[in-house]
mmCIF file of C-alpha atoms in Angstrom:
data_model
loop_
_atom_site.group_PDB
_atom_site.id
_atom_site.type_symbol
_atom_site.label_atom_id
_atom_site.label_comp_id
_atom_site.label_asym_id
_atom_site.label_seq_id
_atom_site.Cartn_x
_atom_site.Cartn_y
_atom_site.Cartn_z
ATOM 1 C CA GLU A 1 -122.415 27.297 119.096
ATOM 2 C CA VAL A 2 -123.079 26.252 115.524
ATOM 3 C CA GLN A 3 -125.740 23.573 115.295
ATOM 4 C CA LEU A 4 -127.229 21.776 112.312
ATOM 5 C CA VAL A 5 -130.088 19.401 113.043
ATOM 6 C CA GLU A 6 -131.513 17.230 110.286
ATOM 7 C CA SER A 7 -134.930 15.619 110.266
ATOM 8 C CA GLY A 8 -137.343 13.961 107.892
ATOM 9 C CA GLY A 9 -135.597 10.687 107.174
ATOM 10 C CA GLY A 10 -137.375 7.368 107.212
ATOM 11 C CA LEU A 11 -138.437 4.327 105.248
ATOM 12 C CA VAL A 12 -139.883 4.930 101.791
ATOM 13 C CA GLN A 13 -140.718 2.669 98.885
ATOM 14 C CA PRO A 14 -138.885 2.904 95.567
ATOM 15 C CA GLY A 15 -140.378 5.680 93.491
ATOM 16 C CA GLY A 16 -141.561 7.497 96.580
ATOM 17 C CA SER A 17 -140.777 10.952 97.914
ATOM 18 C CA LEU A 18 -139.323 12.396 101.069
ATOM 19 C CA ARG A 19 -138.421 15.892 102.252
ATOM 20 C CA LEU A 20 -135.440 16.389 104.503
ATOM 21 C CA SER A 21 -135.011 19.460 106.668
ATOM 22 C CA CYS A 22 -132.017 20.953 108.416
ATOM 23 C CA ALA A 23 -132.444 23.528 111.170
ATOM 24 C CA ALA A 24 -129.463 25.821 111.571
ATOM 25 C CA SER A 25 -128.553 27.879 114.621
ATOM 26 C CA GLY A 26 -125.599 29.591 116.227
ATOM 27 C CA PHE A 27 -124.476 31.488 113.140
ATOM 28 C CA THR A 28 -125.787 33.928 110.548
ATOM 29 C CA TYR A 29 -127.380 31.341 108.272
ATOM 30 C CA SER A 30 -128.058 33.733 105.422
ATOM 31 C CA ASN A 31 -124.319 34.346 104.990
ATOM 32 C CA TYR A 32 -123.389 30.794 104.084
ATOM 33 C CA TRP A 33 -123.608 28.389 101.194
ATOM 34 C CA MET A 34 -125.103 25.111 102.402
ATOM 35 C CA SER A 35 -124.913 21.544 101.149
ATOM 36 C CA TRP A 36 -126.213 18.023 101.548
ATOM 37 C CA VAL A 37 -123.751 15.139 101.710
ATOM 38 C CA ARG A 38 -124.784 11.506 101.977
ATOM 39 C CA GLN A 39 -123.217 8.251 103.065
ATOM 40 C CA ALA A 40 -124.586 4.876 102.065
ATOM 41 C CA PRO A 41 -124.327 2.160 104.734
ATOM 42 C CA GLY A 42 -120.693 1.125 105.140
ATOM 43 C CA LYS A 43 -119.596 3.397 102.290
ATOM 44 C CA GLY A 44 -117.826 6.712 101.831
ATOM 45 C CA LEU A 45 -119.034 10.278 101.588
ATOM 46 C CA GLU A 46 -120.830 11.581 98.514
ATOM 47 C CA TRP A 47 -121.659 15.231 97.918
ATOM 48 C CA VAL A 48 -125.304 15.566 96.814
ATOM 49 C CA ALA A 49 -126.269 19.218 96.388
ATOM 50 C CA THR A 50 -125.209 22.775 97.183
ATOM 51 C CA ILE A 51 -127.114 26.062 97.351
ATOM 52 C CA LYS A 52 -125.995 29.683 97.444
ATOM 53 C CA GLN A 53 -126.954 32.054 100.226
ATOM 54 C CA ASP A 54 -129.875 33.563 98.311
ATOM 55 C CA GLY A 55 -130.863 30.351 96.532
ATOM 56 C CA SER A 56 -129.928 31.743 93.121
ATOM 57 C CA GLU A 57 -127.388 29.005 92.410
ATOM 58 C CA LYS A 58 -127.909 25.311 92.983
ATOM 59 C CA TYR A 59 -125.725 22.388 92.016
ATOM 60 C CA TYR A 60 -126.354 18.650 92.096
ATOM 61 C CA VAL A 61 -124.442 15.432 91.652
ATOM 62 C CA ASP A 62 -125.416 13.858 88.331
ATOM 63 C CA SER A 63 -127.144 10.875 89.927
ATOM 64 C CA VAL A 64 -129.829 13.047 91.563
ATOM 65 C CA LYS A 65 -130.368 15.713 88.900
ATOM 66 C CA GLY A 66 -134.024 15.973 87.987
ATOM 67 C CA ARG A 67 -135.100 14.018 91.077
ATOM 68 C CA PHE A 68 -133.818 16.033 94.050
ATOM 69 C CA THR A 69 -134.306 19.732 94.774
ATOM 70 C CA ILE A 70 -132.323 21.713 97.315
ATOM 71 C CA SER A 71 -133.891 24.834 98.800
ATOM 72 C CA ARG A 72 -133.572 27.102 101.793
ATOM 73 C CA ASP A 73 -135.581 29.508 103.901
ATOM 74 C CA SER A 74 -133.495 32.180 105.562
ATOM 75 C CA ALA A 75 -136.453 33.404 107.625
ATOM 76 C CA LYS A 76 -136.608 29.954 109.217
ATOM 77 C CA ASN A 77 -132.849 29.288 109.155
ATOM 78 C CA SER A 78 -133.609 26.059 107.386
ATOM 79 C CA LEU A 79 -132.268 23.962 104.530
ATOM 80 C CA TYR A 80 -134.324 21.408 102.655
ATOM 81 C CA LEU A 81 -133.875 18.504 100.277
ATOM 82 C CA GLN A 82 -136.945 17.369 98.365
ATOM 83 C CA MET A 83 -136.291 13.860 97.100
ATOM 84 C CA ASN A 84 -138.576 12.388 94.449
ATOM 85 C CA GLY A 85 -138.335 9.192 92.455
ATOM 86 C CA LEU A 86 -136.293 7.549 95.177
ATOM 87 C CA ARG A 87 -134.203 4.526 94.289
ATOM 88 C CA ASP A 88 -132.568 1.775 96.315
ATOM 89 C CA GLU A 89 -129.200 3.438 95.781
ATOM 90 C CA ASP A 90 -130.424 6.605 97.523
ATOM 91 C CA THR A 91 -130.426 4.720 100.822
ATOM 92 C CA ALA A 92 -127.982 6.623 103.029
ATOM 93 C CA VAL A 93 -127.460 8.892 105.961
ATOM 94 C CA TYR A 94 -127.969 12.433 104.706
ATOM 95 C CA TYR A 95 -125.904 15.164 106.316
ATOM 96 C CA CYS A 96 -126.510 18.872 106.185
ATOM 97 C CA ALA A 97 -123.212 20.757 106.012
ATOM 98 C CA ARG A 98 -122.075 24.371 106.071
ATOM 99 C CA ALA A 99 -119.569 25.631 103.540
ATOM 100 C CA ALA A 100 -116.578 27.259 105.209
ATOM 101 C CA TRP A 101 -116.507 30.120 102.691
ATOM 102 C CA ASP A 102 -118.210 31.249 99.468
ATOM 103 C CA THR A 103 -118.225 28.849 96.528
ATOM 104 C CA SER A 104 -116.489 26.398 98.796
ATOM 105 C CA MET A 105 -116.920 22.693 99.119
ATOM 106 C CA VAL A 106 -115.025 22.672 102.399
ATOM 107 C CA PHE A 107 -117.531 21.803 105.098
ATOM 108 C CA ASP A 108 -116.660 23.150 108.517
ATOM 109 C CA PHE A 109 -119.815 22.108 110.357
ATOM 110 C CA TRP A 110 -122.026 19.058 109.879
ATOM 111 C CA GLY A 111 -125.295 17.873 111.323
ATOM 112 C CA GLN A 112 -125.666 14.453 112.919
ATOM 113 C CA GLY A 113 -127.426 13.078 109.852
ATOM 114 C CA THR A 114 -130.806 11.559 109.089
ATOM 115 C CA LEU A 115 -131.231 8.071 107.665
ATOM 116 C CA VAL A 116 -133.186 7.512 104.479
ATOM 117 C CA THR A 117 -134.016 3.905 103.639
ATOM 118 C CA VAL A 118 -135.509 3.078 100.253
ATOM 119 C CA SER A 119 -136.979 -0.397 100.288
ATOM 120 C CA PRO A 120 -140.153 -2.172 99.115
ATOM 121 C CA GLU B 1 -114.057 14.901 86.595
ATOM 122 C CA ILE B 2 -111.310 14.686 89.184
ATOM 123 C CA VAL B 3 -110.979 11.302 90.878
ATOM 124 C CA MET B 4 -109.499 11.118 94.362
ATOM 125 C CA THR B 5 -107.716 7.919 95.381
ATOM 126 C CA GLN B 6 -106.685 7.228 98.953
ATOM 127 C CA SER B 7 -104.164 4.673 100.135
ATOM 128 C CA PRO B 8 -103.995 2.397 101.878
ATOM 129 C CA ALA B 9 -107.597 1.362 102.383
ATOM 130 C CA THR B 10 -106.741 0.239 105.908
ATOM 131 C CA LEU B 11 -103.738 1.229 107.990
ATOM 132 C CA SER B 12 -102.820 -0.557 111.211
ATOM 133 C CA VAL B 13 -100.675 1.474 113.589
ATOM 134 C CA SER B 14 -99.853 1.225 117.284
ATOM 135 C CA PRO B 15 -100.755 4.032 119.699
ATOM 136 C CA GLY B 16 -97.914 6.508 120.024
ATOM 137 C CA GLU B 17 -96.584 5.788 116.558
ATOM 138 C CA ARG B 18 -96.811 7.953 113.441
ATOM 139 C CA ALA B 19 -99.451 7.395 110.798
ATOM 140 C CA THR B 20 -99.106 8.546 107.202
ATOM 141 C CA LEU B 21 -102.149 8.558 104.927
ATOM 142 C CA SER B 22 -101.989 9.315 101.212
ATOM 143 C CA CYS B 23 -104.368 10.909 98.762
ATOM 144 C CA ARG B 24 -103.836 11.257 95.036
ATOM 145 C CA ALA B 25 -105.822 13.365 92.575
ATOM 146 C CA SER B 26 -106.262 12.322 88.949
ATOM 147 C CA GLN B 27 -105.315 15.863 87.919
ATOM 148 C CA SER B 28 -103.940 18.875 89.724
ATOM 149 C CA VAL B 29 -106.117 20.420 92.430
ATOM 150 C CA SER B 30 -103.433 22.937 93.421
ATOM 151 C CA SER B 31 -103.651 23.141 97.218
ATOM 152 C CA LYS B 32 -107.423 22.829 97.315
ATOM 153 C CA LEU B 33 -107.471 19.697 99.403
ATOM 154 C CA ALA B 34 -109.221 18.996 102.689
ATOM 155 C CA TRP B 35 -109.080 16.135 105.157
ATOM 156 C CA TYR B 36 -111.909 14.915 107.376
ATOM 157 C CA GLN B 37 -112.056 12.475 110.260
ATOM 158 C CA GLN B 38 -115.097 10.297 110.864
ATOM 159 C CA LYS B 39 -115.676 8.095 113.872
ATOM 160 C CA PRO B 40 -118.348 5.367 113.925
ATOM 161 C CA GLY B 41 -121.842 6.788 114.248
ATOM 162 C CA GLN B 42 -120.617 10.374 114.004
ATOM 163 C CA ALA B 43 -120.581 13.057 111.356
ATOM 164 C CA PRO B 44 -117.294 13.885 109.646
ATOM 165 C CA ARG B 45 -115.100 16.547 111.218
ATOM 166 C CA LEU B 46 -112.950 18.936 109.224
ATOM 167 C CA LEU B 47 -109.273 18.529 110.080
ATOM 168 C CA ILE B 48 -107.263 20.246 107.353
ATOM 169 C CA TYR B 49 -107.994 22.569 104.445
ATOM 170 C CA GLY B 50 -105.761 24.245 101.918
ATOM 171 C CA ALA B 51 -103.730 21.010 102.060
ATOM 172 C CA SER B 52 -101.928 22.069 105.225
ATOM 173 C CA THR B 53 -104.006 24.467 107.343
ATOM 174 C CA ARG B 54 -105.479 22.952 110.469
ATOM 175 C CA ALA B 55 -109.125 23.734 111.159
ATOM 176 C CA THR B 56 -110.104 25.408 114.410
ATOM 177 C CA GLY B 57 -109.435 23.243 117.438
ATOM 178 C CA ILE B 58 -107.493 20.527 115.629
ATOM 179 C CA PRO B 59 -104.452 19.324 117.583
ATOM 180 C CA ALA B 60 -100.979 20.020 116.251
ATOM 181 C CA ARG B 61 -100.237 16.299 115.893
ATOM 182 C CA PHE B 62 -102.331 16.434 112.707
ATOM 183 C CA SER B 63 -100.482 17.856 109.729
ATOM 184 C CA GLY B 64 -101.117 17.960 106.020
ATOM 185 C CA SER B 65 -98.775 18.391 103.122
ATOM 186 C CA GLY B 66 -98.635 18.251 99.358
ATOM 187 C CA SER B 67 -99.866 20.109 96.319
ATOM 188 C CA GLY B 68 -100.912 19.350 92.791
ATOM 189 C CA THR B 69 -101.822 15.667 92.770
ATOM 190 C CA GLU B 70 -100.080 14.144 95.796
ATOM 191 C CA PHE B 71 -101.116 14.786 99.387
ATOM 192 C CA THR B 72 -100.349 13.378 102.798
ATOM 193 C CA LEU B 73 -102.018 13.489 106.184
ATOM 194 C CA THR B 74 -99.650 12.734 109.028
ATOM 195 C CA ILE B 75 -100.636 12.050 112.607
ATOM 196 C CA SER B 76 -97.430 12.347 114.581
ATOM 197 C CA SER B 77 -98.216 10.323 117.704
ATOM 198 C CA LEU B 78 -101.431 8.384 117.586
ATOM 199 C CA GLN B 79 -103.858 8.761 120.437
ATOM 200 C CA SER B 80 -106.694 6.328 121.086
ATOM 201 C CA GLU B 81 -109.230 8.862 119.835
ATOM 202 C CA ASP B 82 -107.504 9.126 116.452
ATOM 203 C CA PHE B 83 -108.542 5.682 115.270
ATOM 204 C CA ALA B 84 -111.195 6.474 112.711
ATOM 205 C CA VAL B 85 -111.820 6.760 108.977
ATOM 206 C CA TYR B 86 -110.142 9.634 107.154
ATOM 207 C CA TYR B 87 -111.363 11.155 103.917
ATOM 208 C CA CYS B 88 -109.617 13.518 101.573
ATOM 209 C CA GLN B 89 -111.631 15.912 99.444
ATOM 210 C CA GLN B 90 -110.686 18.154 96.569
ATOM 211 C CA TYR B 91 -112.462 21.455 96.113
ATOM 212 C CA ASN B 92 -110.723 22.742 93.031
ATOM 213 C CA ASP B 93 -113.716 21.938 90.833
ATOM 214 C CA TRP B 94 -116.428 24.523 90.368
ATOM 215 C CA PRO B 95 -119.289 23.857 89.709
ATOM 216 C CA PRO B 96 -118.791 21.068 92.209
ATOM 217 C CA GLY B 97 -118.873 17.371 91.487
ATOM 218 C CA ASP B 98 -117.581 14.159 93.000
ATOM 219 C CA SER B 99 -114.975 15.328 95.440
ATOM 220 C CA PHE B 100 -114.263 12.786 98.156
ATOM 221 C CA GLY B 101 -111.771 9.974 98.245
ATOM 222 C CA GLN B 102 -112.988 6.547 99.295
ATOM 223 C CA GLY B 103 -111.456 6.814 102.761
ATOM 224 C CA THR B 104 -108.666 5.221 104.786
ATOM 225 C CA LYS B 105 -109.555 3.313 107.923
ATOM 226 C CA LEU B 106 -106.942 3.826 110.622
ATOM 227 C CA GLU B 107 -107.085 0.945 113.047
ATOM 228 C CA ILE B 108 -105.246 -0.080 116.169
ATOM 229 C CA LYS B 109 -102.410 -2.514 115.618
#
């Protein structure tokens, strides 16, 4: 059974940093592109970042470029999102998601999400 | 940048009836369109990809159609568990960018 379990969310002040983790199991993690998608309270879905299987390609939504870094560790079957310079508008539930196929933005499995709250 | 627009924002339908949700792209995305269902407090679930292909385990009452800029998700006979928010998503862009519509809330009439 495919499982994606996020952790690391919490309350952080504006300008602060946080590192999210996603533990993957039930599939060959190293074979898949992975992404982070977020959802602000009461709002829709927003793609945040995507990383290739070997980490050689990474893509970000414009609003987080230069502040967020996506990474992965295939030995630990884990995905990460380092978030620096956090802003109020980064408050959201952050989901880890698996791409259904290469260079795909179709997400066939999602984690349960971890809440990040940016507030003074 | 391709902008996805869903309509209506809210759709009220009675159980057992048909629901039709629309999604429009600001430019052609070919058939690279997916639909997701999200229930309160849950992660999204992939329903449809390739505009019309049901994902694994999705009931046949869910169907997708369209190509280019106009797409439709149809739920043929609404069950209680189908009341949720539905998002369309284009994946024609690469490198990726904004891809999701704003969602349609399907509520019980």
